[in-house]
Amino acid sequence: MRDDDFYEDADPWHWRLAIRAVATPADTNFYGDIFGGWLLSQADIAGGTVAIQAAQGRVATVAVNEFRFLSRVLVGDLVDLYARLERVGTTSMTIGVRAWARREFDPGSREQVAQATISYVAIGEDGQPRALDVPPRSQPSES
């Protein structure tokens, strides 16, 4: 992906910066590497921000359909997670998430470290799934 592939607008179908986090020593496993579960949880939070916006309310994660680790995350990396709406059903939606690291030792660098596809369901006040009313895609999507 290129920088101009991402949009900073309100359309959930467009890629947007959903969360930015710094990988810290507290996020490491016993070998000193960033724990994969930390990155997965950041991806779920990022996807959830887009899902909440699209659902206009509460959502719950129902499945991590795919999660691929593409490169290591190092302590001190600034991790940018971008997300967008990919599919919408009656009560559920699928969100694509891409994670990129800017290396502490080279702040101008940018390397994709993970990608995910996560499904969420809209939840009503009664705690049960509720119907979605999501605006149609405003422009063709590219992966």
Coordinates of C-alpha atoms in Angstrom, one line a residue:
M1 CA 0.0 0.0 0.0
R2 CA 1.1 3.6 -0.6
D3 CA 0.4 6.5 1.6
D4 CA -2.2 7.9 -0.8
D5 CA -4.2 4.6 -0.5
F6 CA -5.4 5.7 2.9
Y7 CA -8.1 8.3 3.5
E8 CA -8.8 10.4 6.6
D9 CA -12.5 10.8 5.9
A10 CA -15.6 9.5 7.6
D11 CA -16.4 6.8 5.1
P12 CA -15.9 3.4 6.8
W13 CA -15.3 1.8 3.4
H14 CA -12.0 3.8 3.1
W15 CA -8.8 2.9 4.8
R16 CA -8.2 5.1 7.8
L17 CA -5.7 5.2 10.6
A18 CA -7.6 3.5 13.4
I19 CA -5.0 3.3 16.1
R20 CA -1.3 4.1 16.7
A21 CA 0.6 2.3 19.5
V22 CA 4.2 2.1 20.7
A23 CA 5.6 -1.4 21.3
T24 CA 7.1 -1.4 24.8
P25 CA 9.1 -3.8 26.8
A26 CA 5.9 -4.6 28.7
D27 CA 4.6 -6.1 25.4
T28 CA 7.3 -8.7 25.1
N29 CA 7.3 -12.4 25.6
F30 CA 9.9 -14.2 27.7
Y31 CA 12.3 -14.1 24.7
G32 CA 12.2 -10.4 24.5
D33 CA 10.2 -10.3 21.3
I34 CA 6.9 -8.4 21.0
F35 CA 4.2 -10.9 21.9
G36 CA 2.0 -11.7 18.9
G37 CA -1.1 -11.5 21.1
W38 CA -0.3 -7.8 21.7
L39 CA -0.4 -7.1 18.0
L40 CA -3.6 -9.2 17.6
S41 CA -5.3 -7.2 20.3
Q42 CA -4.3 -3.9 18.7
A43 CA -5.7 -5.1 15.4
D44 CA -9.0 -6.1 17.2
I45 CA -9.2 -2.6 18.7
A46 CA -8.4 -1.0 15.4
G47 CA -11.1 -3.0 13.6
G48 CA -13.5 -2.3 16.4
T49 CA -13.2 1.4 15.9
V50 CA -14.4 1.1 12.3
A51 CA -17.1 -1.5 13.2
I52 CA -18.5 0.8 15.9
Q53 CA -18.6 3.7 13.4
A54 CA -20.3 1.6 10.7
A55 CA -22.8 0.0 13.2
Q56 CA -23.4 3.4 14.9
G57 CA -23.2 1.6 18.2
R58 CA -22.0 -1.4 20.2
V59 CA -20.3 -4.3 18.5
A60 CA -18.8 -7.6 19.5
T61 CA -15.9 -9.4 17.9
V62 CA -17.2 -12.8 16.6
A63 CA -14.3 -14.1 14.6
V64 CA -10.7 -13.5 13.6
N65 CA -11.1 -14.9 10.1
E66 CA -7.4 -14.4 9.2
F67 CA -4.4 -13.0 10.9
R68 CA -1.0 -13.0 9.2
F69 CA 2.2 -11.9 10.8
L70 CA 4.4 -10.6 8.0
S71 CA 7.4 -9.2 9.9
R72 CA 8.6 -8.7 13.5
V73 CA 7.6 -5.8 15.7
L74 CA 10.5 -4.5 17.7
V75 CA 10.5 -2.7 21.1
G76 CA 10.3 1.0 20.4
D77 CA 8.5 0.6 17.0
L78 CA 5.6 3.0 16.4
V79 CA 2.8 0.7 15.0
D80 CA 0.1 2.2 12.8
L81 CA -3.0 0.1 12.3
Y82 CA -5.3 1.0 9.4
A83 CA -8.8 -0.5 9.0
R84 CA -11.7 -0.4 6.6
L85 CA -15.1 -2.0 6.2
E86 CA -14.9 -4.8 3.7
R87 CA -18.3 -6.7 3.8
V88 CA -21.7 -6.1 5.4
G89 CA -24.3 -8.7 6.3
T90 CA -27.7 -8.3 8.0
T91 CA -26.2 -8.0 11.5
S92 CA -22.4 -8.6 11.0
M93 CA -19.6 -7.0 9.1
T94 CA -16.0 -7.8 8.1
I95 CA -13.2 -5.4 8.7
G96 CA -9.8 -5.5 7.1
V97 CA -6.9 -4.4 9.2
R98 CA -3.3 -3.7 8.1
A99 CA -0.4 -3.0 10.6
W100 CA 2.7 -1.0 9.7
A101 CA 5.8 -0.4 11.9
R102 CA 7.9 2.6 11.8
R103 CA 11.2 1.5 13.3
E104 CA 12.6 3.4 16.3
F105 CA 16.1 3.2 14.8
D106 CA 14.8 4.5 11.4
P107 CA 11.7 6.7 12.0
G108 CA 11.3 7.3 8.3
S109 CA 10.9 3.6 7.6
R110 CA 7.6 1.9 7.1
E111 CA 7.2 -1.9 7.0
Q112 CA 4.0 -3.9 6.9
V113 CA 4.0 -6.3 9.9
A114 CA 0.6 -7.9 9.8
Q115 CA -2.8 -8.1 8.2
A116 CA -6.1 -9.3 9.5
T117 CA -9.7 -9.9 8.6
I118 CA -12.0 -9.7 11.6
S119 CA -15.8 -10.1 11.9
Y120 CA -18.0 -8.1 14.3
V121 CA -21.7 -8.2 15.0
A122 CA -23.8 -5.2 15.9
I123 CA -25.3 -5.5 19.4
G124 CA -28.6 -3.9 20.5
E125 CA -29.5 -2.6 24.0
D126 CA -30.9 -6.1 24.8
G127 CA -27.4 -7.6 24.2
Q128 CA -28.7 -9.4 21.1
P129 CA -27.6 -9.0 17.4
R130 CA -29.3 -6.1 15.7
A131 CA -29.8 -5.2 12.0
L132 CA -27.2 -2.9 10.4
D133 CA -28.0 0.1 8.3
V134 CA -24.6 0.8 6.6
P135 CA -24.3 3.3 3.6
P136 CA -23.3 1.7 0.4
R137 CA -19.7 1.7 -0.8
S138 CA -18.9 5.2 -2.2
Q139 CA -16.1 4.1 -4.6
P140 CA -14.6 0.9 -5.8
S141 CA -12.4 -0.9 -3.3
E142 CA -8.9 -2.1 -3.9
S143 CA -6.9 -4.4 -1.7

